[in-house]
Short mmCIF file of C-alpha atoms and ligand atoms in Angstrom, two decimals:
data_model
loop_
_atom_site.label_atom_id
_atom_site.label_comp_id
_atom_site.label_asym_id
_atom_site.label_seq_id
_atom_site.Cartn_x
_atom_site.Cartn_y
_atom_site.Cartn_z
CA UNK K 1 17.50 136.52 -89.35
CA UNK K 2 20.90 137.15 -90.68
CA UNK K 3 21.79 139.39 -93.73
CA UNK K 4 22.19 136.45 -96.16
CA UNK K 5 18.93 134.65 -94.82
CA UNK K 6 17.21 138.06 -94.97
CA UNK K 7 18.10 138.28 -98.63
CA UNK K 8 17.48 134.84 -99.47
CA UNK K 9 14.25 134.94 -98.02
CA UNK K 10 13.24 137.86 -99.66
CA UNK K 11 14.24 136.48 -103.35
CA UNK K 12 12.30 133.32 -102.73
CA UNK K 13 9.17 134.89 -101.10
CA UNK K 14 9.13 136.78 -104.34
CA UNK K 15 9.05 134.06 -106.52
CA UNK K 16 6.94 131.90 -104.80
CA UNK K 17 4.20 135.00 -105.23
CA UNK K 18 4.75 135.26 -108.46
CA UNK K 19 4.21 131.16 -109.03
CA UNK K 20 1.10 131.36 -106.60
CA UNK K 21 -0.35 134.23 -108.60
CA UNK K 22 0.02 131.86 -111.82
CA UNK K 23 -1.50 129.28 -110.28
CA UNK K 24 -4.31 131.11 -109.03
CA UNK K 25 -5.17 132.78 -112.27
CA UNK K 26 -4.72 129.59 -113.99
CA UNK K 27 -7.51 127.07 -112.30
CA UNK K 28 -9.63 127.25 -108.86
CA UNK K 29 -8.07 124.34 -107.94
CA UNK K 30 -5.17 124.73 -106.34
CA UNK K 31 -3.18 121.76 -105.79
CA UNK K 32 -1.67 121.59 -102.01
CA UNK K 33 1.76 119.92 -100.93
CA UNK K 34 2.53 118.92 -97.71
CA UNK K 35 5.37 117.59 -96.26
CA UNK K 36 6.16 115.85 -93.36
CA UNK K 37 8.84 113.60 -91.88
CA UNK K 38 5.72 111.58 -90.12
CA UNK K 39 3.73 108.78 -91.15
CA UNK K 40 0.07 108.30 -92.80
CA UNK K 41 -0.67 106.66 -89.09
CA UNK K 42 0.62 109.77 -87.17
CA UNK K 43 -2.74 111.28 -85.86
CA UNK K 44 -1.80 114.94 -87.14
CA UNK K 45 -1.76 113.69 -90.35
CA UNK K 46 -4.72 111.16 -90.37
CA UNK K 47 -6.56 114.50 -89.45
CA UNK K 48 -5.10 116.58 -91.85
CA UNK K 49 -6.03 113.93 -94.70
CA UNK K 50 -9.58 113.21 -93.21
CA UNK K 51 -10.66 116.60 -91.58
CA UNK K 52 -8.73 119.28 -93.24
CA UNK K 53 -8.77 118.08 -96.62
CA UNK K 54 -12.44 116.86 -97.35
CA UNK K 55 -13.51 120.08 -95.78
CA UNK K 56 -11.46 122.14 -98.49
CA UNK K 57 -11.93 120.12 -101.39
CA UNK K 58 -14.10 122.28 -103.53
CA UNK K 59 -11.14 124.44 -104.65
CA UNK K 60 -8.02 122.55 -102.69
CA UNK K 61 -6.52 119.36 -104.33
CA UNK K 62 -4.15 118.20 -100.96
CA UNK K 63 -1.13 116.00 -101.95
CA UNK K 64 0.39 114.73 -98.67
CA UNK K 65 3.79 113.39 -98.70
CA UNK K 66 5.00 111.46 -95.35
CA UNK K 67 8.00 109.94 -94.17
CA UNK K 68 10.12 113.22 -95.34
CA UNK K 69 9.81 111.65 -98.93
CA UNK K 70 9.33 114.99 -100.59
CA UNK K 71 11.06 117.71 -98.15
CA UNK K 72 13.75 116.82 -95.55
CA UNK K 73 12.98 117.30 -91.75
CA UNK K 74 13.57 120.86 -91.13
CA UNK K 75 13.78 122.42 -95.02
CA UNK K 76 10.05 122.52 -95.05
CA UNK K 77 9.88 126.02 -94.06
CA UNK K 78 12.37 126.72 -96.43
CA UNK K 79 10.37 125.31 -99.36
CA UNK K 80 7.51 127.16 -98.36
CA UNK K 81 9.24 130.64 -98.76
CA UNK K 82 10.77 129.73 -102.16
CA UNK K 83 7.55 128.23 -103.60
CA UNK K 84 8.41 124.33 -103.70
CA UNK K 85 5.52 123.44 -100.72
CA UNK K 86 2.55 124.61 -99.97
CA UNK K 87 2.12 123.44 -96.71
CA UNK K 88 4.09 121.50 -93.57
CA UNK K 89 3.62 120.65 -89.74
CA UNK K 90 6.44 122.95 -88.75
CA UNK K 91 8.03 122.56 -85.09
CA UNK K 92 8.51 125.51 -82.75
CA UNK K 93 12.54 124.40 -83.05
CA UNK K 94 12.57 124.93 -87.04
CA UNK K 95 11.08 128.50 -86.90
CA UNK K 96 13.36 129.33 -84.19
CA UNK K 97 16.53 129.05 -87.19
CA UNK K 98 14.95 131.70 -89.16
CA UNK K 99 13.36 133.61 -85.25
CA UNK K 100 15.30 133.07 -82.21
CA UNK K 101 12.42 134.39 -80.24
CA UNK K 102 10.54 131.02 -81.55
CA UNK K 103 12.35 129.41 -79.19
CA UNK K 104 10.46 130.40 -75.97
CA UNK K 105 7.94 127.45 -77.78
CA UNK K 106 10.30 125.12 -78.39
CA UNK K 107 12.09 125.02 -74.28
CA UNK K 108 11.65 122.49 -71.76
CA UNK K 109 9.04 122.92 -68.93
CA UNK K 110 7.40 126.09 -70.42
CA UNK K 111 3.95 124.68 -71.84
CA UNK K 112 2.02 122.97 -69.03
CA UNK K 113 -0.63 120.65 -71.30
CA UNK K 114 -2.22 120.44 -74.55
CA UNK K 115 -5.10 123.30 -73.05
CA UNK K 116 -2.13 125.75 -72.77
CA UNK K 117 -0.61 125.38 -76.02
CA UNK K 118 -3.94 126.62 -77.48
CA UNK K 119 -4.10 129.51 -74.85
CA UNK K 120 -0.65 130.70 -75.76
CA UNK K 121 -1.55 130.65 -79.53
CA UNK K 122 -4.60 132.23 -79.43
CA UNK K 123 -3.54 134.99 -77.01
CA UNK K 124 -2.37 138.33 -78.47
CA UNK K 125 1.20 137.76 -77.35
CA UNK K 126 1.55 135.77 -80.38
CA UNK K 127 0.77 137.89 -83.01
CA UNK K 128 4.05 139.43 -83.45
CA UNK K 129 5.30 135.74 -84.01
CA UNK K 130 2.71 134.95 -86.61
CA UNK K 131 3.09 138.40 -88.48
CA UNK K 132 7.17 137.89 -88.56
CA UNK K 133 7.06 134.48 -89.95
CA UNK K 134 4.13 135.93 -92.52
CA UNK K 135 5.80 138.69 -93.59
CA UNK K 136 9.80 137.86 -93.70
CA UNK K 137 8.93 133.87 -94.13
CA UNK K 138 5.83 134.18 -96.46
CA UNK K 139 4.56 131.11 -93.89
CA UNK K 140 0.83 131.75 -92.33
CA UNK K 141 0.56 129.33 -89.11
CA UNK K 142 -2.56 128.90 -89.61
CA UNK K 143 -3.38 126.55 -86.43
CA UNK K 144 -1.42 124.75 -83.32
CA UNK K 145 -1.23 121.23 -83.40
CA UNK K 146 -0.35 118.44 -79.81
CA UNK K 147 2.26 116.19 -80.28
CA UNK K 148 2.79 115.12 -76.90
CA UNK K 149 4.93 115.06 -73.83
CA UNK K 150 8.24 114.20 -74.80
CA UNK K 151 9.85 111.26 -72.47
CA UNK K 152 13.69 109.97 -73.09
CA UNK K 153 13.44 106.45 -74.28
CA UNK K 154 16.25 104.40 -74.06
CA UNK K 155 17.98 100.91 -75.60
CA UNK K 156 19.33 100.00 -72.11
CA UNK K 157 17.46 97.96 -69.66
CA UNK K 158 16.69 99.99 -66.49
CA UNK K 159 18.68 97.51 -64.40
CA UNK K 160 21.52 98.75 -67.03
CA UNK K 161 21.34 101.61 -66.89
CA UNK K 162 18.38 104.02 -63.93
CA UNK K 163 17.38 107.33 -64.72
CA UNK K 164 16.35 109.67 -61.51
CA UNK K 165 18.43 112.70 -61.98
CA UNK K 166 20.34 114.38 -65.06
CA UNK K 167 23.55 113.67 -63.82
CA UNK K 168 22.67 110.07 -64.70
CA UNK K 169 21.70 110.93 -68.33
CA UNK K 170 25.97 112.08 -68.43
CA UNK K 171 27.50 110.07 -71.62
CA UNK K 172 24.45 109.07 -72.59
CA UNK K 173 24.03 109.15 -76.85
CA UNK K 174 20.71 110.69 -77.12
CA UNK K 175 19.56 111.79 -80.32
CA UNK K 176 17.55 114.95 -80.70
CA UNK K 177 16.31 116.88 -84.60
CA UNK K 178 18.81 118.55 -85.97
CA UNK K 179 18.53 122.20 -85.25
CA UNK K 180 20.11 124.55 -82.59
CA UNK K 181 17.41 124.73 -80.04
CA UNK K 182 16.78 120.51 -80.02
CA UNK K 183 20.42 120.29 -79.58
CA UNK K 184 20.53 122.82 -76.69
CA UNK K 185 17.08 120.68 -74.92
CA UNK K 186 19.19 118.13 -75.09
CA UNK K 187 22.28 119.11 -73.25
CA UNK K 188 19.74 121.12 -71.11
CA UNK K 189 18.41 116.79 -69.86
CA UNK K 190 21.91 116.53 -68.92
CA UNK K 191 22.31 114.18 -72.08
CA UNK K 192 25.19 113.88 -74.89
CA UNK K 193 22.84 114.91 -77.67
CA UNK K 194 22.99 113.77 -81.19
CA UNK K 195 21.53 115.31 -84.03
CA UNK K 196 19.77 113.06 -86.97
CA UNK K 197 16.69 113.03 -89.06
CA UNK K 198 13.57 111.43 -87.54
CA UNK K 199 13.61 109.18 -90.80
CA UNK K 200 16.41 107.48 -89.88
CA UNK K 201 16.03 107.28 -85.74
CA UNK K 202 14.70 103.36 -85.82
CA UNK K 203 17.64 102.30 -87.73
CA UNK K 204 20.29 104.50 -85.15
CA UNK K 205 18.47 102.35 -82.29
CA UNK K 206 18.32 99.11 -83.82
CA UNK K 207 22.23 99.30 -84.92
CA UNK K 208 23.20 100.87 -81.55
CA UNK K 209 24.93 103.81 -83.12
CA UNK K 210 22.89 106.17 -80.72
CA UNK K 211 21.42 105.15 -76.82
CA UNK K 212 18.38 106.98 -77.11
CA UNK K 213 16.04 108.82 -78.76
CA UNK K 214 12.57 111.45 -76.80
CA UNK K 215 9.40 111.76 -78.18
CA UNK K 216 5.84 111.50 -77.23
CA UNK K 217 4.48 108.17 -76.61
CA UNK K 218 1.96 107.96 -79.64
CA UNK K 219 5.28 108.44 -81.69
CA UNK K 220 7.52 105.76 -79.68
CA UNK K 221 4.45 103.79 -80.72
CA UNK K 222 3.87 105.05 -84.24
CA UNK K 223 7.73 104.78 -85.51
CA UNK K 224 7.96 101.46 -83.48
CA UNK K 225 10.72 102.82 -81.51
CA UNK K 226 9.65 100.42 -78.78
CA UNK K 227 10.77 97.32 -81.15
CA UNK K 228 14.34 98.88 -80.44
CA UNK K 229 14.22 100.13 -76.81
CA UNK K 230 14.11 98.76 -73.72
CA UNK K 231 12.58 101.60 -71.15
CA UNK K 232 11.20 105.15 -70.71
CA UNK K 233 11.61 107.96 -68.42
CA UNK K 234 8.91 110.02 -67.93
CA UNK K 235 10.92 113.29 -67.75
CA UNK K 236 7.81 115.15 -69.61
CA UNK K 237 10.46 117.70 -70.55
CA UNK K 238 9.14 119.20 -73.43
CA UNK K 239 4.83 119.59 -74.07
CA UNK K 240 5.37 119.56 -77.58
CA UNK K 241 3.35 121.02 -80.64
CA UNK K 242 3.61 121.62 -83.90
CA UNK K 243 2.25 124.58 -86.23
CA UNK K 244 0.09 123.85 -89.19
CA UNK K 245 2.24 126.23 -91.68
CA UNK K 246 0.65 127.41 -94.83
CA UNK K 247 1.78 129.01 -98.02
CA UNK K 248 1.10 132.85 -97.65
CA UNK K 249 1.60 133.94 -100.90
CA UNK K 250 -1.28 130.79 -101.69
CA UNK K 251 -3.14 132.42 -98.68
CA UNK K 252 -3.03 135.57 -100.61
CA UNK K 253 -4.23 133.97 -103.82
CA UNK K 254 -7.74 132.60 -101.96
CA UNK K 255 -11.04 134.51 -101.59
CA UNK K 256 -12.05 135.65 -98.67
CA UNK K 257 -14.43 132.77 -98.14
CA UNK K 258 -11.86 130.32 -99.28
CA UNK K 259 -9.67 132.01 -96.38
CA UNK K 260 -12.28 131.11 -94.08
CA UNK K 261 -13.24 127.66 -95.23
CA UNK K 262 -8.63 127.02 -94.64
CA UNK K 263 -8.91 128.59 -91.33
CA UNK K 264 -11.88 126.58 -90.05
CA UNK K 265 -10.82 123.59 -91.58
CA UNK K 266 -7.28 123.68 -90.25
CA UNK K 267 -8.92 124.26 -86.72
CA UNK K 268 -10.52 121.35 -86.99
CA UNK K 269 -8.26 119.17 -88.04
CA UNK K 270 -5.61 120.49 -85.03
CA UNK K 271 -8.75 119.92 -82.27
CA UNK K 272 -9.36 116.17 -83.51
CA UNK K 273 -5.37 115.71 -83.81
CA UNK K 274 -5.55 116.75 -80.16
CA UNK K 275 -8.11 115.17 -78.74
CA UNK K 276 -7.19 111.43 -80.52
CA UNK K 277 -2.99 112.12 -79.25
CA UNK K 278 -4.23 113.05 -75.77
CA UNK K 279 -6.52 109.29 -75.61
CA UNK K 280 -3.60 107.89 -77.24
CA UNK K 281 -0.91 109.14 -74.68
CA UNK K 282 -3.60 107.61 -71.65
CA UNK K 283 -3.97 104.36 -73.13
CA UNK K 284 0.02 103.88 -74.04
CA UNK K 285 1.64 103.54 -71.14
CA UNK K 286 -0.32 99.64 -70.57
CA UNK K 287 0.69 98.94 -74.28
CA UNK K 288 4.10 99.84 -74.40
CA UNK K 289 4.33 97.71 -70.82
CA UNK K 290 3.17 94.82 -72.44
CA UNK K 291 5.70 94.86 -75.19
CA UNK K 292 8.17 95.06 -72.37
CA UNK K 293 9.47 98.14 -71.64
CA UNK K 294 9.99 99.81 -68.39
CA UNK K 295 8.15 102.85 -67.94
CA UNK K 296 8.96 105.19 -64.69
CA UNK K 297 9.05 108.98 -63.60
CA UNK K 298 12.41 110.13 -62.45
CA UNK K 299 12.87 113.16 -60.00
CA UNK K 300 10.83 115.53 -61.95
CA UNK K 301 11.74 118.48 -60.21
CA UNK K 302 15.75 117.65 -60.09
CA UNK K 303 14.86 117.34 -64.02
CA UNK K 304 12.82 120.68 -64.11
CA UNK K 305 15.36 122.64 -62.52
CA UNK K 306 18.36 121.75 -64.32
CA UNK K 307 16.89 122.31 -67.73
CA UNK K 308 14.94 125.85 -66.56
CA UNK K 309 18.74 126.57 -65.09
CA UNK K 310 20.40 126.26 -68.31
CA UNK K 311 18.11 128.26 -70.19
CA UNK K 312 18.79 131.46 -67.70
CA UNK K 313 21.59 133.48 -69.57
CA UNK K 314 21.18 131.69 -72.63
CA UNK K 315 21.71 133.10 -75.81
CA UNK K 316 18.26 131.72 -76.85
CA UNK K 317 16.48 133.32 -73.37
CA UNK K 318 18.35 136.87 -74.65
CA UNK K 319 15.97 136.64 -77.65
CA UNK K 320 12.55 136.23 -76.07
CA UNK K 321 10.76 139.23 -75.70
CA UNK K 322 10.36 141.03 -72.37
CA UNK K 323 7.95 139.74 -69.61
CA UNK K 324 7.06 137.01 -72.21
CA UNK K 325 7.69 133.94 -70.49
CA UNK K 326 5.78 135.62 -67.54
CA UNK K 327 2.76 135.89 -69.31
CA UNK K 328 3.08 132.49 -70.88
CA UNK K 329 3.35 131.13 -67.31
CA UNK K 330 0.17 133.32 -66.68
CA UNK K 331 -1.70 131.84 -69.48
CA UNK K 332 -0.75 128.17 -67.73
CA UNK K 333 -2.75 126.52 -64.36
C1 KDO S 1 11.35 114.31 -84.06
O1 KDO S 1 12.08 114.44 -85.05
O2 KDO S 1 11.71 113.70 -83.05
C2 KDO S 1 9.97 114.95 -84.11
O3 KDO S 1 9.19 114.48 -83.02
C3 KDO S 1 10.10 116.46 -84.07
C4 KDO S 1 8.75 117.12 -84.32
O4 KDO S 1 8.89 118.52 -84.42
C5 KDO S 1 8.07 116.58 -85.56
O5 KDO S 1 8.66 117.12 -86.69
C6 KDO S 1 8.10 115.07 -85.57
O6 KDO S 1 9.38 114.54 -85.31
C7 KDO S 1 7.71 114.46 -86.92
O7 KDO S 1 6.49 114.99 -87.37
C8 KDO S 1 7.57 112.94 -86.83
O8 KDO S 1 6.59 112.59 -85.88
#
């Protein structure tokens, strides 16, 4: 983190422990609010409404807010630190603006499959990652969540416009989130990236003021995207996930069986999330045909090496910790 960040941090970590600790001595019920820029229908947060919540009722009240109605995309973490949200599904990306190092998570072709993303959270390497964005964040990530292969989806007709290589992706408006290391994935597909708020993607495509959007295909299919595009690529260039991210100075403020009853139920909401995106992303593909778009894999590899070659000598690959991305491959088929 920089100076400033550093300092801000630190001033809102301490008053968001001081406004936990009032709330804790106050009731046992402790009133949780998340925020995400997805939907009620997005399968993270149908889970985190009926698995993690019921589960933690007894002492947590959980207030969901979707569609980035309470907290923009990307301040969530933000509003963790200084107190104004409880809890978020935070991406790899947004971590990586207060951690460079996050962004080993967050760069195409690294995680393999949904299986691997688990392995690489539960494994020891990430425990300096968790204990940094604890301790100079005051955000406990408490579980890892799927979203999904990311694809490029397009407005243009394939006979418009044929995706094989990245070259052919040159010019091409492509929005990505708006933070450094989405930006950079983008270039990386060979695109012209454009940064914007998930909120306000469908609109971008439907008015033509961007070509493109990539996401998963349970999201192309939640968000509607395919009411606005015309094909998909299959580049799989990013196996994505998100991090359930919890208040720590809340955490803090919970008994020890509380803690455990969090923990457990925040597991289980991530494994159903999983399990219900993975069916989701098998079954798709004949859907999103039938509403007429054209689905296709492009050269994977010619994709695979370009983005792995503009990560070498990057200034995000100088922050990743020695032999790291070794042992992530390790962790991987
Ligand atoms: C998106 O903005 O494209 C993205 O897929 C990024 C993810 O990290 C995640 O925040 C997601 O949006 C939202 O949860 C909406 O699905």
């Amino acid at each position: 983190m920089t100076p400033i960040t550093r300092r801000w941090v630190a001033a809102a970590m301490t008053a968001a422990t001081c406004a936990a600790a009032t709330i804790a001595a106050a009731a046992d019920n402790t009133t949780i609010r998340m925020s995400t820029p997805a939907s009620e229908t997005d399968q993270r947060t149908v889970a985190l409404a009926e698995v993690f919540a019921p589960a933690v009722s007894d002492f947590i009240t959980y207030e969901p807010h979707y569609n980035g109605s309470l907290i923009a995309q990307g301040a969530e973490l933000e509003a963790i630190a200084s107190g104004d949200l409880e809890m978020s599904i935070a991406s790899a990306q947004e971590l990586a603006t207060f951690f460079p190092e996050f962004s080993i998570f967050a760069t195409g072709y690294v995680h393999q499959d949904a299986a691997h993303q688990v392995a690489v959270f539960d494994d020891p390497l990430m425990a300096p990652f968790k204990q940094k964005a604890e301790e100079e964040l005051g955000v406990k990530l408490l579980s890892i969540m799927y979203l999904g292969r990311r694809h490029v989806n397009l407005r243009q007709t394939k006979e418009e416009l044929t995706v094989m290589t990245p070259s052919d992706l040159a010019g091409v408006n492509l929005r990505m989130p708006g933070t450094d290391a989405w930006q950079f994935l983008g270039k990386a597909l060979g695109a012209n990236p454009t940064p914007m708020a998930f909120t306000e993607v469908y609109t971008a495509l439907q008015t033509a003021s961007v070509d493109g959007q990539d996401n998963p295909l349970p999201t192309v299919v939640d968000a509607k995207f395919y009411e606005v595009t015309n094909q998909i690529i299959l580049t799989s260039h990013l196996v994505d996930l998100n991090y359930i991210a919890f208040s720590k100075a809340i955490w803090d403020g919970l008994t020890e069986d509380q803690q455990a009853a969090v923990q457990a139920a925040a597991d289980a909401a991530a494994e159903s999330a999983r399990q219900k995106q993975l069916e989701k992303e098998s079954e798709l593909v004949s859907f999103l045909k039938e509403q007429g778009l054209e689905i296709y894999e492009p050269d994977l590899r010619a994709f695979r090496e370009h983005v792995q070659a503009q990560y070498v000598g990057s200034e995000f690959a100088a922050s990743w910790p020695d032999g790291l991305l070794a042992k992530i491959n390790e962790l991987g088929n």
